JSON list of C-alpha atoms in Angstrom, two decimals:
[
{"chain": "A", "resi": 1, "resn": "MET", "atom": "CA", "xyz": [0.02, 0.07, -0.24]},
{"chain": "A", "resi": 2, "resn": "ALA", "atom": "CA", "xyz": [1.39, 3.46, -1.16]},
{"chain": "A", "resi": 3, "resn": "GLY", "atom": "CA", "xyz": [3.11, 5.57, 1.99]},
{"chain": "A", "resi": 4, "resn": "SER", "atom": "CA", "xyz": [5.54, 5.24, 4.40]},
{"chain": "A", "resi": 5, "resn": "ASN", "atom": "CA", "xyz": [3.39, 4.73, 7.24]},
{"chain": "A", "resi": 6, "resn": "ASP", "atom": "CA", "xyz": [6.14, 5.73, 9.96]},
{"chain": "A", "resi": 7, "resn": "ASP", "atom": "CA", "xyz": [3.61, 6.89, 11.89]},
{"chain": "A", "resi": 8, "resn": "ILE", "atom": "CA", "xyz": [1.67, 4.02, 12.56]},
{"chain": "A", "resi": 9, "resn": "ARG", "atom": "CA", "xyz": [5.03, 1.93, 12.72]},
{"chain": "A", "resi": 10, "resn": "ALA", "atom": "CA", "xyz": [5.90, 4.12, 15.60]},
{"chain": "A", "resi": 11, "resn": "LEU", "atom": "CA", "xyz": [2.91, 3.35, 17.19]},
{"chain": "A", "resi": 12, "resn": "ILE", "atom": "CA", "xyz": [4.06, -0.62, 17.64]},
{"chain": "A", "resi": 13, "resn": "ARG", "atom": "CA", "xyz": [5.85, -1.36, 20.61]},
{"chain": "A", "resi": 14, "resn": "THR", "atom": "CA", "xyz": [8.58, -4.23, 19.74]},
{"chain": "A", "resi": 15, "resn": "ILE", "atom": "CA", "xyz": [9.16, -6.74, 22.68]},
{"chain": "A", "resi": 16, "resn": "PRO", "atom": "CA", "xyz": [12.43, -8.40, 22.55]},
{"chain": "A", "resi": 17, "resn": "ASP", "atom": "CA", "xyz": [13.20, -12.21, 23.27]},
{"chain": "A", "resi": 18, "resn": "PHE", "atom": "CA", "xyz": [8.84, -12.50, 23.40]},
{"chain": "A", "resi": 19, "resn": "PRO", "atom": "CA", "xyz": [7.40, -15.43, 23.54]},
{"chain": "A", "resi": 20, "resn": "LYS", "atom": "CA", "xyz": [10.74, -17.27, 23.19]},
{"chain": "A", "resi": 21, "resn": "PRO", "atom": "CA", "xyz": [14.33, -15.88, 22.69]},
{"chain": "A", "resi": 22, "resn": "GLY", "atom": "CA", "xyz": [15.05, -14.43, 19.53]},
{"chain": "A", "resi": 23, "resn": "ILE", "atom": "CA", "xyz": [11.73, -13.43, 18.28]},
{"chain": "A", "resi": 24, "resn": "GLN", "atom": "CA", "xyz": [11.03, -9.95, 17.90]},
{"chain": "A", "resi": 25, "resn": "PHE", "atom": "CA", "xyz": [7.25, -9.70, 19.25]},
{"chain": "A", "resi": 26, "resn": "ARG", "atom": "CA", "xyz": [5.51, -6.29, 17.13]},
{"chain": "A", "resi": 27, "resn": "ASP", "atom": "CA", "xyz": [3.08, -5.49, 20.07]},
{"chain": "A", "resi": 28, "resn": "ILE", "atom": "CA", "xyz": [0.28, -3.65, 18.51]},
{"chain": "A", "resi": 29, "resn": "THR", "atom": "CA", "xyz": [-1.60, -3.25, 21.71]},
{"chain": "A", "resi": 30, "resn": "THR", "atom": "CA", "xyz": [-0.10, 0.46, 21.80]},
{"chain": "A", "resi": 31, "resn": "LEU", "atom": "CA", "xyz": [-1.57, 1.40, 18.56]},
{"chain": "A", "resi": 32, "resn": "LEU", "atom": "CA", "xyz": [-5.14, 0.08, 19.04]},
{"chain": "A", "resi": 33, "resn": "LEU", "atom": "CA", "xyz": [-4.48, 2.15, 22.44]},
{"chain": "A", "resi": 34, "resn": "ASP", "atom": "CA", "xyz": [-3.86, 5.48, 20.20]},
{"chain": "A", "resi": 35, "resn": "GLY", "atom": "CA", "xyz": [-7.26, 6.64, 18.92]},
{"chain": "A", "resi": 36, "resn": "PRO", "atom": "CA", "xyz": [-5.97, 8.73, 15.99]},
{"chain": "A", "resi": 37, "resn": "GLY", "atom": "CA", "xyz": [-3.87, 6.10, 15.07]},
{"chain": "A", "resi": 38, "resn": "PHE", "atom": "CA", "xyz": [-5.97, 3.26, 15.26]},
{"chain": "A", "resi": 39, "resn": "THR", "atom": "CA", "xyz": [-8.33, 5.55, 12.94]},
{"chain": "A", "resi": 40, "resn": "ALA", "atom": "CA", "xyz": [-5.72, 6.40, 10.59]},
{"chain": "A", "resi": 41, "resn": "THR", "atom": "CA", "xyz": [-4.77, 2.46, 10.44]},
{"chain": "A", "resi": 42, "resn": "ILE", "atom": "CA", "xyz": [-8.52, 1.43, 9.06]},
{"chain": "A", "resi": 43, "resn": "ASP", "atom": "CA", "xyz": [-8.93, 4.32, 7.00]},
{"chain": "A", "resi": 44, "resn": "ARG", "atom": "CA", "xyz": [-5.73, 2.87, 5.12]},
{"chain": "A", "resi": 45, "resn": "LEU", "atom": "CA", "xyz": [-6.29, 0.00, 5.33]},
{"chain": "A", "resi": 46, "resn": "ALA", "atom": "CA", "xyz": [-9.97, 0.94, 3.37]},
{"chain": "A", "resi": 47, "resn": "VAL", "atom": "CA", "xyz": [-8.23, 2.59, 0.96]},
{"chain": "A", "resi": 48, "resn": "GLY", "atom": "CA", "xyz": [-6.41, -0.53, -0.05]},
{"chain": "A", "resi": 49, "resn": "ILE", "atom": "CA", "xyz": [-9.54, -2.48, -0.41]},
{"chain": "A", "resi": 50, "resn": "ALA", "atom": "CA", "xyz": [-10.80, -1.95, -3.96]},
{"chain": "A", "resi": 51, "resn": "GLY", "atom": "CA", "xyz": [-14.67, -2.46, -4.90]},
{"chain": "A", "resi": 52, "resn": "LYS", "atom": "CA", "xyz": [-16.97, -2.43, -1.62]},
{"chain": "A", "resi": 53, "resn": "PRO", "atom": "CA", "xyz": [-16.91, -6.02, -0.59]},
{"chain": "A", "resi": 54, "resn": "ASP", "atom": "CA", "xyz": [-19.70, -7.60, 1.16]},
{"chain": "A", "resi": 55, "resn": "LEU", "atom": "CA", "xyz": [-17.91, -8.46, 4.09]},
{"chain": "A", "resi": 56, "resn": "ILE", "atom": "CA", "xyz": [-15.10, -8.56, 5.88]},
{"chain": "A", "resi": 57, "resn": "ALA", "atom": "CA", "xyz": [-13.44, -11.56, 7.55]},
{"chain": "A", "resi": 58, "resn": "GLY", "atom": "CA", "xyz": [-11.44, -11.42, 10.42]},
{"chain": "A", "resi": 59, "resn": "THR", "atom": "CA", "xyz": [-9.47, -14.72, 12.26]},
{"chain": "A", "resi": 60, "resn": "GLU", "atom": "CA", "xyz": [-9.44, -15.24, 15.99]},
{"chain": "A", "resi": 61, "resn": "ALA", "atom": "CA", "xyz": [-8.69, -12.93, 17.70]},
{"chain": "A", "resi": 62, "resn": "ARG", "atom": "CA", "xyz": [-6.72, -10.11, 16.66]},
{"chain": "A", "resi": 63, "resn": "GLY", "atom": "CA", "xyz": [-8.09, -10.11, 13.58]},
{"chain": "A", "resi": 64, "resn": "PHE", "atom": "CA", "xyz": [-11.66, -9.60, 14.96]},
{"chain": "A", "resi": 65, "resn": "VAL", "atom": "CA", "xyz": [-10.53, -6.18, 16.10]},
{"chain": "A", "resi": 66, "resn": "PHE", "atom": "CA", "xyz": [-9.41, -5.03, 12.38]},
{"chain": "A", "resi": 67, "resn": "ALA", "atom": "CA", "xyz": [-11.70, -6.69, 10.28]},
{"chain": "A", "resi": 68, "resn": "ALA", "atom": "CA", "xyz": [-14.98, -5.26, 12.74]},
{"chain": "A", "resi": 69, "resn": "ALA", "atom": "CA", "xyz": [-14.10, -1.50, 12.60]},
{"chain": "A", "resi": 70, "resn": "LEU", "atom": "CA", "xyz": [-13.09, -1.90, 8.68]},
{"chain": "A", "resi": 71, "resn": "ALA", "atom": "CA", "xyz": [-16.59, -3.26, 8.05]},
{"chain": "A", "resi": 72, "resn": "HIS", "atom": "CA", "xyz": [-18.10, -0.73, 10.37]},
{"chain": "A", "resi": 73, "resn": "ARG", "atom": "CA", "xyz": [-15.80, 1.79, 8.01]},
{"chain": "A", "resi": 74, "resn": "MET", "atom": "CA", "xyz": [-16.95, 0.19, 4.76]},
{"chain": "A", "resi": 75, "resn": "GLY", "atom": "CA", "xyz": [-20.19, -0.45, 5.29]},
{"chain": "A", "resi": 76, "resn": "ALA", "atom": "CA", "xyz": [-20.15, -4.44, 4.69]},
{"chain": "A", "resi": 77, "resn": "GLY", "atom": "CA", "xyz": [-20.68, -7.61, 7.29]},
{"chain": "A", "resi": 78, "resn": "LEU", "atom": "CA", "xyz": [-18.45, -9.04, 9.26]},
{"chain": "A", "resi": 79, "resn": "LEU", "atom": "CA", "xyz": [-17.21, -12.60, 8.89]},
{"chain": "A", "resi": 80, "resn": "LEU", "atom": "CA", "xyz": [-15.65, -14.14, 11.83]},
{"chain": "A", "resi": 81, "resn": "ILE", "atom": "CA", "xyz": [-13.37, -17.22, 11.08]},
{"chain": "A", "resi": 82, "resn": "ARG", "atom": "CA", "xyz": [-12.93, -18.50, 14.46]},
{"chain": "A", "resi": 83, "resn": "LYS", "atom": "CA", "xyz": [-10.84, -22.22, 16.13]},
{"chain": "A", "resi": 84, "resn": "HIS", "atom": "CA", "xyz": [-12.66, -25.13, 15.30]},
{"chain": "A", "resi": 85, "resn": "GLY", "atom": "CA", "xyz": [-15.11, -25.90, 18.08]},
{"chain": "A", "resi": 86, "resn": "LYS", "atom": "CA", "xyz": [-15.92, -22.50, 18.51]},
{"chain": "A", "resi": 87, "resn": "LEU", "atom": "CA", "xyz": [-18.85, -21.92, 17.14]},
{"chain": "A", "resi": 88, "resn": "PRO", "atom": "CA", "xyz": [-22.28, -22.70, 17.87]},
{"chain": "A", "resi": 89, "resn": "GLY", "atom": "CA", "xyz": [-24.51, -24.29, 14.69]},
{"chain": "A", "resi": 90, "resn": "ALA", "atom": "CA", "xyz": [-23.30, -25.98, 11.67]},
{"chain": "A", "resi": 91, "resn": "THR", "atom": "CA", "xyz": [-19.59, -25.45, 10.22]},
{"chain": "A", "resi": 92, "resn": "ILE", "atom": "CA", "xyz": [-17.22, -25.81, 7.72]},
{"chain": "A", "resi": 93, "resn": "ALA", "atom": "CA", "xyz": [-13.82, -26.41, 8.80]},
{"chain": "A", "resi": 94, "resn": "GLU", "atom": "CA", "xyz": [-10.41, -26.20, 7.39]},
{"chain": "A", "resi": 95, "resn": "GLU", "atom": "CA", "xyz": [-6.80, -27.78, 8.67]},
{"chain": "A", "resi": 96, "resn": "TYR", "atom": "CA", "xyz": [-3.89, -25.94, 8.77]},
{"chain": "A", "resi": 97, "resn": "ALA", "atom": "CA", "xyz": [0.04, -26.35, 9.74]},
{"chain": "A", "resi": 98, "resn": "LEU", "atom": "CA", "xyz": [1.41, -25.62, 12.91]},
{"chain": "A", "resi": 99, "resn": "GLU", "atom": "CA", "xyz": [5.18, -25.69, 13.50]},
{"chain": "A", "resi": 100, "resn": "TYR", "atom": "CA", "xyz": [4.53, -29.00, 15.55]},
{"chain": "A", "resi": 101, "resn": "GLY", "atom": "CA", "xyz": [1.19, -30.10, 14.45]},
{"chain": "A", "resi": 102, "resn": "THR", "atom": "CA", "xyz": [-2.09, -29.29, 13.12]},
{"chain": "A", "resi": 103, "resn": "ASP", "atom": "CA", "xyz": [-4.75, -27.18, 13.89]},
{"chain": "A", "resi": 104, "resn": "ARG", "atom": "CA", "xyz": [-8.33, -26.12, 12.46]},
{"chain": "A", "resi": 105, "resn": "LEU", "atom": "CA", "xyz": [-10.65, -22.74, 11.80]},
{"chain": "A", "resi": 106, "resn": "ALA", "atom": "CA", "xyz": [-13.98, -22.90, 11.23]},
{"chain": "A", "resi": 107, "resn": "MET", "atom": "CA", "xyz": [-16.96, -20.66, 10.24]},
{"chain": "A", "resi": 108, "resn": "HIS", "atom": "CA", "xyz": [-20.36, -21.21, 9.84]},
{"chain": "A", "resi": 109, "resn": "VAL", "atom": "CA", "xyz": [-21.80, -22.81, 6.90]},
{"chain": "A", "resi": 110, "resn": "ASP", "atom": "CA", "xyz": [-24.29, -20.12, 6.41]},
{"chain": "A", "resi": 111, "resn": "ALA", "atom": "CA", "xyz": [-21.68, -17.15, 6.43]},
{"chain": "A", "resi": 112, "resn": "CYS", "atom": "CA", "xyz": [-20.83, -16.71, 3.38]},
{"chain": "A", "resi": 113, "resn": "ALA", "atom": "CA", "xyz": [-23.27, -16.58, 0.26]},
{"chain": "A", "resi": 114, "resn": "PRO", "atom": "CA", "xyz": [-22.32, -18.36, -2.76]},
{"chain": "A", "resi": 115, "resn": "GLY", "atom": "CA", "xyz": [-20.74, -15.22, -4.59]},
{"chain": "A", "resi": 116, "resn": "ALA", "atom": "CA", "xyz": [-20.30, -12.63, -1.84]},
{"chain": "A", "resi": 117, "resn": "ARG", "atom": "CA", "xyz": [-17.22, -10.27, -2.28]},
{"chain": "A", "resi": 118, "resn": "VAL", "atom": "CA", "xyz": [-14.68, -11.05, 1.25]},
{"chain": "A", "resi": 119, "resn": "GLU", "atom": "CA", "xyz": [-11.66, -9.36, 1.87]},
{"chain": "A", "resi": 120, "resn": "LEU", "atom": "CA", "xyz": [-9.69, -11.04, 4.55]},
{"chain": "A", "resi": 121, "resn": "VAL", "atom": "CA", "xyz": [-8.57, -8.82, 7.10]},
{"chain": "A", "resi": 122, "resn": "ASP", "atom": "CA", "xyz": [-5.75, -9.85, 9.98]},
{"chain": "A", "resi": 123, "resn": "ASP", "atom": "CA", "xyz": [-3.28, -8.35, 12.18]},
{"chain": "A", "resi": 124, "resn": "LEU", "atom": "CA", "xyz": [-0.41, -9.70, 10.82]},
{"chain": "A", "resi": 125, "resn": "ILE", "atom": "CA", "xyz": [0.85, -12.52, 7.83]},
{"chain": "A", "resi": 126, "resn": "ALA", "atom": "CA", "xyz": [3.95, -14.19, 9.01]},
{"chain": "A", "resi": 127, "resn": "THR", "atom": "CA", "xyz": [4.04, -18.21, 7.55]},
{"chain": "A", "resi": 128, "resn": "GLY", "atom": "CA", "xyz": [0.70, -17.18, 6.52]},
{"chain": "A", "resi": 129, "resn": "GLY", "atom": "CA", "xyz": [-1.11, -20.97, 7.66]},
{"chain": "A", "resi": 130, "resn": "THR", "atom": "CA", "xyz": [-3.99, -19.46, 8.97]},
{"chain": "A", "resi": 131, "resn": "ALA", "atom": "CA", "xyz": [-4.24, -16.88, 6.40]},
{"chain": "A", "resi": 132, "resn": "LEU", "atom": "CA", "xyz": [-4.45, -19.41, 3.79]},
{"chain": "A", "resi": 133, "resn": "ALA", "atom": "CA", "xyz": [-6.66, -21.87, 5.90]},
{"chain": "A", "resi": 134, "resn": "ALA", "atom": "CA", "xyz": [-9.37, -18.81, 6.35]},
{"chain": "A", "resi": 135, "resn": "ALA", "atom": "CA", "xyz": [-9.13, -17.90, 2.59]},
{"chain": "A", "resi": 136, "resn": "ARG", "atom": "CA", "xyz": [-9.84, -21.54, 1.39]},
{"chain": "A", "resi": 137, "resn": "LEU", "atom": "CA", "xyz": [-12.85, -21.61, 3.82]},
{"chain": "A", "resi": 138, "resn": "ILE", "atom": "CA", "xyz": [-14.05, -18.83, 2.15]},
{"chain": "A", "resi": 139, "resn": "ARG", "atom": "CA", "xyz": [-13.39, -19.82, -1.13]},
{"chain": "A", "resi": 140, "resn": "ARG", "atom": "CA", "xyz": [-15.24, -22.86, -0.26]},
{"chain": "A", "resi": 141, "resn": "ALA", "atom": "CA", "xyz": [-18.57, -21.45, 0.62]},
{"chain": "A", "resi": 142, "resn": "GLY", "atom": "CA", "xyz": [-18.85, -19.82, -2.48]},
{"chain": "A", "resi": 143, "resn": "GLY", "atom": "CA", "xyz": [-17.24, -16.33, -1.76]},
{"chain": "A", "resi": 144, "resn": "GLU", "atom": "CA", "xyz": [-15.01, -14.29, -4.17]},
{"chain": "A", "resi": 145, "resn": "LEU", "atom": "CA", "xyz": [-12.02, -13.40, -2.17]},
{"chain": "A", "resi": 146, "resn": "THR", "atom": "CA", "xyz": [-11.10, -10.22, -3.24]},
{"chain": "A", "resi": 147, "resn": "GLY", "atom": "CA", "xyz": [-7.92, -9.47, -1.26]},
{"chain": "A", "resi": 148, "resn": "ALA", "atom": "CA", "xyz": [-6.13, -10.29, 1.96]},
{"chain": "A", "resi": 149, "resn": "SER", "atom": "CA", "xyz": [-5.09, -7.01, 3.84]},
{"chain": "A", "resi": 150, "resn": "PHE", "atom": "CA", "xyz": [-2.70, -6.81, 7.00]},
{"chain": "A", "resi": 151, "resn": "LEU", "atom": "CA", "xyz": [-1.28, -4.38, 9.43]},
{"chain": "A", "resi": 152, "resn": "ILE", "atom": "CA", "xyz": [1.94, -5.88, 9.84]},
{"chain": "A", "resi": 153, "resn": "GLU", "atom": "CA", "xyz": [3.95, -8.18, 7.03]},
{"chain": "A", "resi": 154, "resn": "LEU", "atom": "CA", "xyz": [7.42, -10.70, 7.98]},
{"chain": "A", "resi": 155, "resn": "PRO", "atom": "CA", "xyz": [8.11, -10.99, 4.78]},
{"chain": "A", "resi": 156, "resn": "ALA", "atom": "CA", "xyz": [11.01, -13.37, 5.52]},
{"chain": "A", "resi": 157, "resn": "LEU", "atom": "CA", "xyz": [8.59, -15.76, 6.86]},
{"chain": "A", "resi": 158, "resn": "GLY", "atom": "CA", "xyz": [6.96, -16.19, 3.47]},
{"chain": "A", "resi": 159, "resn": "GLY", "atom": "CA", "xyz": [3.02, -16.01, 4.30]},
{"chain": "A", "resi": 160, "resn": "ALA", "atom": "CA", "xyz": [2.46, -13.20, 1.34]},
{"chain": "A", "resi": 161, "resn": "ASP", "atom": "CA", "xyz": [4.17, -15.07, -0.97]},
{"chain": "A", "resi": 162, "resn": "LEU", "atom": "CA", "xyz": [2.39, -18.32, 0.37]},
{"chain": "A", "resi": 163, "resn": "LEU", "atom": "CA", "xyz": [-1.02, -16.73, -0.42]},
{"chain": "A", "resi": 164, "resn": "ARG", "atom": "CA", "xyz": [-0.28, -15.01, -3.48]},
{"chain": "A", "resi": 165, "resn": "ARG", "atom": "CA", "xyz": [0.87, -18.01, -5.12]},
{"chain": "A", "resi": 166, "resn": "GLU", "atom": "CA", "xyz": [-2.90, -18.90, -4.70]},
{"chain": "A", "resi": 167, "resn": "GLY", "atom": "CA", "xyz": [-3.77, -16.27, -6.80]},
{"chain": "A", "resi": 168, "resn": "VAL", "atom": "CA", "xyz": [-4.53, -14.44, -3.46]},
{"chain": "A", "resi": 169, "resn": "VAL", "atom": "CA", "xyz": [-4.06, -10.05, -4.11]},
{"chain": "A", "resi": 170, "resn": "VAL", "atom": "CA", "xyz": [-1.94, -9.80, -0.53]},
{"chain": "A", "resi": 171, "resn": "LYS", "atom": "CA", "xyz": [-1.71, -6.01, 0.86]},
{"chain": "A", "resi": 172, "resn": "SER", "atom": "CA", "xyz": [-0.24, -4.35, 3.86]},
{"chain": "A", "resi": 173, "resn": "LEU", "atom": "CA", "xyz": [0.90, -1.64, 5.37]},
{"chain": "A", "resi": 174, "resn": "ILE", "atom": "CA", "xyz": [3.66, -2.68, 7.43]},
{"chain": "A", "resi": 175, "resn": "ALA", "atom": "CA", "xyz": [6.55, -5.00, 6.78]},
{"chain": "A", "resi": 176, "resn": "TYR", "atom": "CA", "xyz": [9.88, -5.96, 9.22]},
{"chain": "A", "resi": 177, "resn": "ASP", "atom": "CA", "xyz": [12.46, -7.59, 8.06]}
]
């Protein structure tokens, strides 16, 4: 997305060696505490989305924060994608790989009508497993994935490239090497 977004970057705190030595954790809670900074973040994410989506999909849990605000800003519905077993009613699920094992994401079977235009939103794209599983769920439901928008991208971990290989248009405001 256009622009340096240095003002938003300045609101994100880096915590070294969390959750383990060698990891530089990008803590967005400091951004969320800043009203003008959070508003600017949502506005800039919205500008990067082509057309008007019917739904903004957010993945549990921090993705819900950005997806809800963006859905409100764009006048779209909010599609919640949760960890398997957290939603009542009939769901569809998608398994994805973790560092050691697998996990599953789910959404209600009736949450996304066939042909609905859906933008996937999350706070961060790292290895891409969660985002790819969410994208596959949306497509399995018949949704048209308009793209995936992230506040933060960690390019060295390859998640954005993984999504691009699946034909997903990926946008992020900030990249950390």
